[in-house]
Coordinates of C-alpha atoms and ligand atoms in Angstrom, one line a residue:
M1 CA -8.1 -25.0 5.9
L2 CA -7.6 -24.0 2.3
S3 CA -4.4 -25.1 0.5
K4 CA -2.5 -22.2 -1.1
S5 CA -0.6 -24.7 -3.3
L6 CA 1.5 -22.2 -5.3
L7 CA 3.2 -20.9 -2.2
P8 CA 6.0 -22.4 0.0
P9 CA 5.2 -23.0 3.6
E10 CA 6.0 -20.2 6.1
P11 CA 8.6 -20.9 8.8
A12 CA 6.8 -22.6 11.8
S13 CA 7.6 -20.2 14.6
P14 CA 4.8 -19.5 17.1
A15 CA 5.5 -15.8 17.3
H16 CA 5.5 -15.4 13.5
I17 CA 2.3 -13.9 11.9
C18 CA 2.0 -15.1 8.3
P19 CA 0.7 -12.1 6.3
F20 CA -0.8 -14.4 3.6
D21 CA -2.7 -16.5 6.2
Q22 CA -4.0 -13.2 7.7
A23 CA -5.1 -11.9 4.3
C24 CA -6.9 -15.2 3.7
S25 CA -8.7 -14.9 7.0
Y26 CA -10.1 -11.5 6.1
L27 CA -11.2 -13.0 2.7
E28 CA -12.9 -15.9 4.5
A29 CA -14.7 -13.6 6.8
A30 CA -16.0 -11.5 3.8
A31 CA -17.0 -14.7 2.0
K32 CA -19.0 -15.8 5.0
E33 CA -20.7 -12.5 5.3
L34 CA -21.5 -12.6 1.5
N35 CA -22.5 -16.3 1.6
L36 CA -20.1 -17.0 -1.3
N37 CA -19.9 -20.5 -2.5
Q38 CA -16.8 -22.6 -1.5
G39 CA -15.6 -22.8 -5.2
L40 CA -15.5 -19.1 -5.6
L41 CA -13.7 -18.7 -2.3
E42 CA -11.1 -21.3 -3.4
I43 CA -10.4 -19.4 -6.6
L44 CA -10.0 -16.1 -4.8
S45 CA -7.7 -17.6 -2.1
H46 CA -5.1 -18.6 -4.7
P47 CA -2.9 -16.1 -6.6
R48 CA -3.4 -16.7 -10.3
K49 CA 0.3 -16.6 -11.1
V50 CA 3.4 -16.6 -8.8
V51 CA 6.8 -15.8 -10.5
T52 CA 10.2 -15.9 -8.8
V53 CA 13.2 -15.0 -11.0
S54 CA 16.9 -14.9 -10.1
I55 CA 18.6 -11.6 -10.6
P56 CA 22.4 -11.9 -11.0
V57 CA 23.9 -8.4 -10.4
K58 CA 27.5 -7.2 -10.7
L59 CA 28.3 -5.2 -7.6
D60 CA 30.6 -2.1 -7.7
N61 CA 33.5 -4.2 -6.2
G62 CA 33.3 -6.6 -9.1
E63 CA 31.6 -9.4 -7.2
I64 CA 28.4 -11.1 -8.4
Q65 CA 25.4 -11.4 -6.2
V66 CA 22.3 -13.4 -7.1
L67 CA 19.0 -12.0 -5.7
A68 CA 15.5 -13.5 -5.8
G69 CA 12.8 -11.2 -7.3
H70 CA 9.1 -12.0 -6.9
R71 CA 6.0 -10.9 -8.8
V72 CA 2.7 -12.3 -7.6
Q73 CA -0.4 -11.8 -9.8
H74 CA -3.4 -12.4 -7.6
S75 CA -6.4 -11.6 -9.9
D76 CA -7.0 -10.0 -13.3
V77 CA -10.8 -10.6 -13.3
L78 CA -11.6 -6.8 -13.4
G79 CA -8.6 -5.7 -15.5
P80 CA -4.8 -5.7 -15.8
Y81 CA -2.9 -6.7 -12.7
K82 CA -1.8 -3.6 -10.7
G83 CA 0.5 -3.1 -7.8
G84 CA 3.8 -1.9 -6.5
I85 CA 7.3 -3.3 -6.3
R86 CA 8.9 -3.4 -2.8
Y87 CA 12.6 -3.3 -2.0
H88 CA 12.9 -4.3 1.7
P89 CA 14.8 -6.9 3.7
A90 CA 11.6 -8.4 5.1
V91 CA 10.2 -9.3 1.7
T92 CA 9.1 -12.9 1.4
L93 CA 7.0 -14.6 -1.3
R94 CA 4.1 -15.0 1.2
E95 CA 4.2 -11.3 2.1
V96 CA 4.2 -10.4 -1.6
S97 CA 1.3 -12.8 -2.1
A98 CA -0.7 -11.2 0.7
L99 CA -0.1 -7.7 -0.6
A100 CA -1.1 -8.8 -4.1
M101 CA -4.4 -10.0 -2.7
L102 CA -5.0 -6.7 -0.9
M103 CA -4.4 -4.9 -4.2
T104 CA -7.2 -6.9 -5.8
W105 CA -9.7 -5.9 -3.1
K106 CA -8.4 -2.3 -3.0
C107 CA -8.9 -1.7 -6.7
A108 CA -12.3 -3.4 -6.7
L109 CA -13.4 -1.3 -3.7
L110 CA -12.3 1.9 -5.3
G111 CA -14.1 0.9 -8.6
I112 CA -11.0 1.2 -10.7
P113 CA -10.6 -1.4 -13.6
Y114 CA -7.7 -3.4 -12.3
G115 CA -6.8 -6.6 -10.7
G116 CA -4.2 -7.0 -8.0
A117 CA -0.5 -7.8 -8.0
K118 CA 2.7 -7.1 -6.0
G119 CA 6.4 -7.5 -6.5
G120 CA 9.4 -7.5 -4.3
I121 CA 13.1 -8.1 -3.7
A122 CA 14.4 -8.9 -0.3
I123 CA 17.2 -6.2 -0.1
D124 CA 17.9 -3.1 1.9
P125 CA 18.2 -0.5 -0.8
K126 CA 20.3 1.7 1.5
R127 CA 23.1 -0.9 1.2
Y128 CA 23.4 -0.6 -2.6
S129 CA 24.8 2.1 -4.7
V130 CA 22.6 3.9 -7.3
G131 CA 24.4 2.0 -10.1
E132 CA 23.8 -1.3 -8.3
L133 CA 20.1 -0.5 -7.8
E134 CA 19.8 0.4 -11.4
R135 CA 21.3 -2.9 -12.5
I136 CA 19.0 -4.8 -10.1
S137 CA 15.9 -3.0 -11.3
R138 CA 16.7 -3.5 -15.0
R139 CA 17.5 -7.1 -14.7
Y140 CA 14.4 -7.8 -12.5
I141 CA 12.1 -6.2 -15.1
S142 CA 13.8 -7.9 -18.1
E143 CA 13.3 -11.3 -16.4
L144 CA 9.6 -10.4 -16.1
I145 CA 9.3 -9.0 -19.6
K146 CA 6.7 -11.5 -20.7
D147 CA 4.6 -11.2 -17.6
I148 CA 4.1 -7.4 -17.6
G149 CA 2.7 -4.8 -20.0
P150 CA 0.3 -1.8 -20.1
S151 CA -2.7 -4.1 -20.5
V152 CA -1.2 -7.1 -18.6
D153 CA 0.4 -6.1 -15.4
I154 CA 1.4 -2.5 -14.4
P155 CA 4.0 -2.1 -11.6
A156 CA 4.3 1.0 -9.5
P157 CA 6.4 2.2 -6.5
D158 CA 6.1 0.7 -3.1
M159 CA 8.3 0.7 0.0
G160 CA 11.9 1.2 -1.0
T161 CA 11.2 2.2 -4.7
S162 CA 10.2 5.5 -6.3
A163 CA 9.9 7.3 -9.6
R164 CA 13.6 6.7 -10.2
E165 CA 13.2 2.9 -10.3
M166 CA 10.0 3.2 -12.4
A167 CA 11.9 5.2 -15.0
W168 CA 14.6 2.4 -15.2
M169 CA 11.9 -0.2 -15.5
M170 CA 9.9 1.7 -18.2
D171 CA 13.1 2.2 -20.1
T172 CA 14.1 -1.5 -19.8
Y173 CA 10.7 -2.7 -21.0
S174 CA 10.7 -0.1 -23.9
V175 CA 14.1 -1.0 -25.1
N176 CA 13.2 -4.7 -25.1
V177 CA 10.0 -4.3 -27.1
G178 CA 11.6 -1.7 -29.4
H179 CA 9.5 1.4 -28.7
A180 CA 8.6 3.7 -25.8
V181 CA 5.8 2.2 -23.6
P182 CA 5.0 4.7 -20.8
G183 CA 1.9 2.8 -19.7
V184 CA 3.9 -0.2 -18.5
V185 CA 4.5 1.4 -15.1
T186 CA 2.9 4.2 -13.1
G187 CA 4.5 6.5 -10.5
K188 CA 6.9 7.6 -13.3
P189 CA 8.8 10.9 -13.4
L190 CA 6.8 13.7 -15.1
S191 CA 9.3 13.8 -17.9
I192 CA 8.2 10.4 -19.3
G193 CA 4.4 10.6 -18.7
G194 CA 4.1 10.6 -14.9
S195 CA 1.1 12.4 -13.3
L196 CA 1.1 15.5 -11.2
G197 CA 0.0 14.7 -7.7
R198 CA 1.2 11.0 -7.8
E199 CA 4.0 11.5 -5.2
M200 CA 1.7 12.9 -2.5
A201 CA -1.2 10.7 -3.6
T202 CA -1.2 8.0 -0.9
G203 CA -0.7 10.6 1.9
R204 CA -3.4 12.8 0.4
G205 CA -5.8 9.8 0.3
V206 CA -5.1 9.0 4.0
M207 CA -5.7 12.7 4.9
I208 CA -9.1 12.6 3.1
I209 CA -10.3 9.4 4.8
V210 CA -9.2 10.6 8.3
R211 CA -11.0 13.9 7.6
E212 CA -14.2 12.1 6.5
A213 CA -14.1 9.8 9.6
L214 CA -13.6 12.8 11.9
A215 CA -16.5 14.7 10.1
D216 CA -18.8 11.7 10.8
Q217 CA -17.9 12.1 14.5
G218 CA -18.8 15.8 14.3
K219 CA -15.1 16.9 14.4
S220 CA -12.7 18.6 12.1
L221 CA -8.9 18.1 11.5
A222 CA -8.2 21.4 13.4
G223 CA -6.4 20.7 16.6
V224 CA -6.6 16.8 16.5
R225 CA -3.6 15.1 18.0
V226 CA -2.0 12.7 15.5
A227 CA 0.9 10.2 15.9
I228 CA 2.4 8.8 12.7
Q229 CA 4.6 5.7 12.5
G230 CA 6.9 6.1 9.5
F231 CA 8.2 9.2 7.8
G232 CA 8.8 7.9 4.3
N233 CA 6.8 8.8 1.2
V234 CA 3.5 8.1 2.8
G235 CA 4.2 9.2 6.4
S236 CA 5.8 12.5 5.5
A237 CA 3.1 13.4 3.0
V238 CA 0.3 12.7 5.4
A239 CA 2.1 14.6 8.2
E240 CA 2.5 17.6 5.9
L241 CA -1.1 17.6 4.6
L242 CA -2.7 17.0 8.1
S243 CA -0.6 19.8 9.7
E244 CA -1.5 22.1 6.8
A245 CA -5.2 21.4 7.7
G246 CA -4.6 22.3 11.3
A247 CA -3.9 19.0 13.0
K248 CA -1.2 18.7 15.6
I249 CA 1.4 16.1 14.7
I250 CA 2.7 15.2 18.2
A251 CA 5.0 12.3 17.1
V252 CA 6.5 10.7 14.0
S253 CA 9.1 7.9 13.7
T254 CA 11.3 6.0 11.3
G255 CA 13.0 2.6 11.7
A256 CA 15.7 4.3 13.8
G257 CA 13.2 5.7 16.4
G258 CA 10.8 8.5 16.9
I259 CA 10.4 12.1 18.1
F260 CA 7.6 13.6 20.2
S261 CA 6.5 17.2 20.9
E262 CA 3.5 18.0 23.1
V263 CA 2.8 21.2 21.2
G264 CA 3.1 19.6 17.8
L265 CA 6.1 19.2 15.5
D266 CA 6.8 21.8 12.8
I267 CA 6.5 19.4 9.8
P268 CA 7.9 21.7 7.0
K269 CA 11.0 22.3 9.2
L270 CA 11.2 18.5 10.0
K271 CA 11.1 17.7 6.3
V272 CA 14.0 20.0 5.6
Y273 CA 15.9 18.6 8.6
A274 CA 15.3 15.0 7.5
A275 CA 16.5 15.8 3.9
K276 CA 19.7 17.4 5.4
N277 CA 20.3 14.4 7.7
R278 CA 20.1 11.5 5.3
K279 CA 16.4 10.9 6.2
S280 CA 17.1 10.8 9.9
I281 CA 14.6 12.7 12.2
M282 CA 16.4 12.0 15.4
G283 CA 17.7 15.1 17.3
F284 CA 15.2 17.4 15.7
P285 CA 15.1 20.6 17.8
Q286 CA 12.4 21.0 20.5
S287 CA 11.5 17.3 20.4
I288 CA 12.0 14.4 22.8
S289 CA 13.3 11.0 21.5
I290 CA 10.9 8.1 21.8
S291 CA 10.9 4.5 20.6
N292 CA 8.7 3.2 17.8
A293 CA 6.8 1.1 20.5
D294 CA 6.2 4.3 22.6
L295 CA 4.7 6.1 19.5
L296 CA 2.0 3.5 19.1
T297 CA 0.7 3.8 22.6
L298 CA 0.8 7.6 23.0
P299 CA -2.4 9.4 24.1
C300 CA -3.7 10.9 20.8
D301 CA -6.9 11.1 18.7
V302 CA -5.6 9.5 15.6
L303 CA -2.8 6.9 15.2
I304 CA -1.5 6.4 11.7
P305 CA 0.8 3.4 11.2
A306 CA 2.5 4.2 7.9
A307 CA 5.3 1.7 7.9
L308 CA 5.3 -2.1 7.9
E309 CA 2.7 -4.7 8.6
N310 CA 2.0 -6.3 12.0
Q311 CA 2.8 -3.3 14.2
I312 CA -0.2 -3.3 16.4
T313 CA -0.5 -6.8 17.8
E314 CA -1.9 -8.7 20.8
E315 CA 1.1 -7.6 22.8
N316 CA 0.6 -3.8 22.5
V317 CA -3.1 -3.4 21.5
N318 CA -4.3 -2.9 25.0
Q319 CA -2.0 0.1 25.4
V320 CA -3.2 1.8 22.2
Q321 CA -5.0 5.0 23.3
A322 CA -6.0 6.5 19.9
K323 CA -9.7 6.7 19.1
I324 CA -9.1 6.3 15.4
V325 CA -6.5 4.0 13.8
A326 CA -5.9 4.9 10.1
E327 CA -4.0 2.1 8.3
A328 CA -1.7 4.0 5.9
A329 CA 0.5 0.9 5.7
N330 CA -0.7 -2.4 4.4
G331 CA -1.7 -4.8 7.2
P332 CA -0.2 -2.8 10.2
V333 CA -2.9 -4.2 12.6
T334 CA -3.0 -7.9 13.2
L335 CA -6.2 -9.9 13.0
E336 CA -6.4 -10.4 16.8
A337 CA -5.5 -6.7 17.5
N338 CA -8.1 -5.6 15.0
L339 CA -10.8 -7.6 16.9
T340 CA -9.7 -6.0 20.2
L341 CA -9.8 -2.5 18.8
E342 CA -13.2 -3.0 17.2
A343 CA -14.5 -4.5 20.5
R344 CA -13.3 -1.4 22.3
G345 CA -15.1 0.9 19.8
V346 CA -11.9 2.2 18.2
T347 CA -12.6 3.3 14.6
V348 CA -10.2 1.3 12.5
L349 CA -9.9 2.7 9.0
P350 CA -8.8 -0.3 6.9
D351 CA -5.8 -0.3 4.6
I352 CA -7.6 -1.2 1.4
L353 CA -9.6 2.0 1.7
T354 CA -7.3 4.3 3.6
N355 CA -4.1 3.9 1.5
A356 CA -5.8 3.6 -1.9
G357 CA -4.9 7.2 -3.0
G358 CA -1.7 5.9 -4.5
V359 CA -3.2 3.4 -6.8
V360 CA -6.1 5.8 -7.6
V361 CA -3.6 8.4 -9.0
S362 CA -1.7 5.5 -10.7
Y363 CA -5.0 4.8 -12.5
L364 CA -5.4 8.5 -13.4
E365 CA -1.8 8.5 -14.7
W366 CA -2.5 5.4 -16.8
V367 CA -5.7 7.0 -18.2
Q368 CA -3.9 10.3 -19.0
G369 CA -1.1 8.3 -20.7
L370 CA -3.5 6.2 -22.8
S371 CA -5.5 9.2 -23.9
Y372 CA -2.4 11.4 -24.5
V373 CA -4.1 14.2 -22.5
F374 CA -2.4 15.4 -19.3
W375 CA -4.2 17.2 -16.5
D376 CA -3.2 19.9 -14.1
E377 CA -2.6 18.9 -10.4
E378 CA -5.9 20.4 -9.3
R379 CA -7.8 18.1 -11.6
V380 CA -5.8 15.1 -10.6
N381 CA -6.4 15.8 -6.9
R382 CA -10.1 16.5 -7.5
E383 CA -10.7 13.3 -9.4
M384 CA -8.8 11.3 -6.7
E385 CA -10.7 12.9 -3.9
H386 CA -14.0 12.1 -5.6
L387 CA -13.2 8.4 -5.9
M388 CA -11.9 8.2 -2.3
V389 CA -14.9 10.0 -0.8
Q390 CA -17.3 7.9 -2.8
A391 CA -15.6 4.7 -1.6
Y392 CA -15.5 5.9 2.0
H393 CA -19.3 6.5 1.9
R394 CA -19.9 3.0 0.3
V395 CA -18.0 1.5 3.2
I396 CA -19.9 3.4 5.9
Q397 CA -23.2 2.6 4.2
Q398 CA -22.3 -1.1 4.0
S399 CA -21.2 -1.1 7.6
K400 CA -24.5 0.4 8.7
V401 CA -26.7 -1.8 6.5
R402 CA -25.0 -5.1 7.5
Q403 CA -24.1 -4.0 11.0
I404 CA -20.5 -4.9 10.6
P405 CA -17.2 -3.1 11.3
F406 CA -15.5 -0.9 8.6
R407 CA -12.9 -3.5 7.7
L408 CA -15.3 -6.3 7.0
A409 CA -17.6 -3.8 5.2
A410 CA -14.7 -2.7 2.9
Y411 CA -13.8 -6.4 2.3
T412 CA -17.3 -7.4 1.4
L413 CA -17.5 -4.6 -1.1
G414 CA -14.1 -5.4 -2.7
V415 CA -14.5 -9.2 -2.6
G416 CA -18.1 -9.0 -3.6
R417 CA -17.3 -7.0 -6.8
V418 CA -14.6 -9.5 -7.9
A419 CA -16.8 -12.5 -7.1
Q420 CA -19.7 -11.0 -9.1
A421 CA -17.3 -10.4 -12.1
L422 CA -16.0 -13.9 -11.8
T423 CA -19.5 -15.3 -11.8
D424 CA -20.5 -13.3 -14.8
R425 CA -17.4 -14.1 -16.8
G426 CA -17.7 -17.8 -15.9
L427 CA -15.0 -20.4 -15.7
Y428 CA -12.9 -21.3 -18.7
P429 CA -13.0 -24.0 -20.2
Ligands
LIG1 N1 2.2 0.4 -3.8 C1 1.0 1.2 -3.7 C2 -0.1 0.4 -3.0 O1 0.2 -0.5 -2.2 C3 0.5 1.7 -5.1 C4 0.3 0.7 -6.1 C5 0.0 1.3 -7.5 O2 0.0 2.5 -7.6 O3 -0.2 0.4 -8.4 O4 -1.2 0.7 -3.1

């Protein structure tokens, strides 16, 4: 067993699935397939830098609360660290470390010149006022001021954060260094150098990968039955784009539960309904209430987990009826469940490919910012689609040549590219 010495141990509960151990298992499987030497594997198993800062914040009632903010920089072998910042109660240092590692493989697989990182604060943003969130975001970034920068580490939105938080972070960084630095974050508002197409990008990427996978099976999106877990930034965008393309979205859910309609939900109307009801979808006309657990096991063609990790596990995998599982979230299928699905011949479209649209458009935003030339949305979408489709075909090709499942194929491509760069750069000193 490798020692991941920079990280604290995970609580020892038999039911607990440690996301970092899982990420390392996928890395080890790829290393085995690639015949990587043990030293390289050791380097890639360890994040390069793990930072935890304390964030004292004055609440609106005058009390002071101290939060812990993490930033894990897994690898910068191929370029600046890149990855989102998550505000969610389930954030732990090990989870952030796992997600940072996934970012390294994701960027390498897509061929964009970045390493991998992730940040997070264990809070439920819904429990804080806008003013409190602004103070938390600003203090978090100012504590990390020496660790980030447009050629060092470039944060972006993730679960619980959006363009609003990126604007505060860009401003805090810029005020601290004395001039405007738009390139320090991506996923910014358009007014300060954001890119058209960024908000829908992850959802659009998921739609593209599902469309390509269906095409390989001789099918189109028209009429396919889709269930989507999650109706946040990613889930709602993918629902909208798939329904526009003719797919039937039979169910969606949020943390509070899900809704089902045999004839398909009217997604544009559902988006308006959710916006009016403080993001709640429950009670949407002509739908039946279901639980999140029910959604995962519905009879459908495509199941899209677009929420948290570890949703399809040994407990429920045998009830999953979908023929394609598209991982819009990071790590929604556990290691064991993944093996079961693969053995049953279910197509599992892995996270590091399927949800890469977000970071691809982040890269396009960064490129536009550095070159001071901004593109129309059509060009952004076209460039993103090109990179996604290319990566998809590389994965399929690798899977065929090596006779391995898609996930392992994607990992061998991502890990292989980083390992090659590491070998060529050599070890300092
Ligand atoms: N948080 C997104 C992800 O997990 C986007 C990261 C980025 O744009 O840097 O891929």
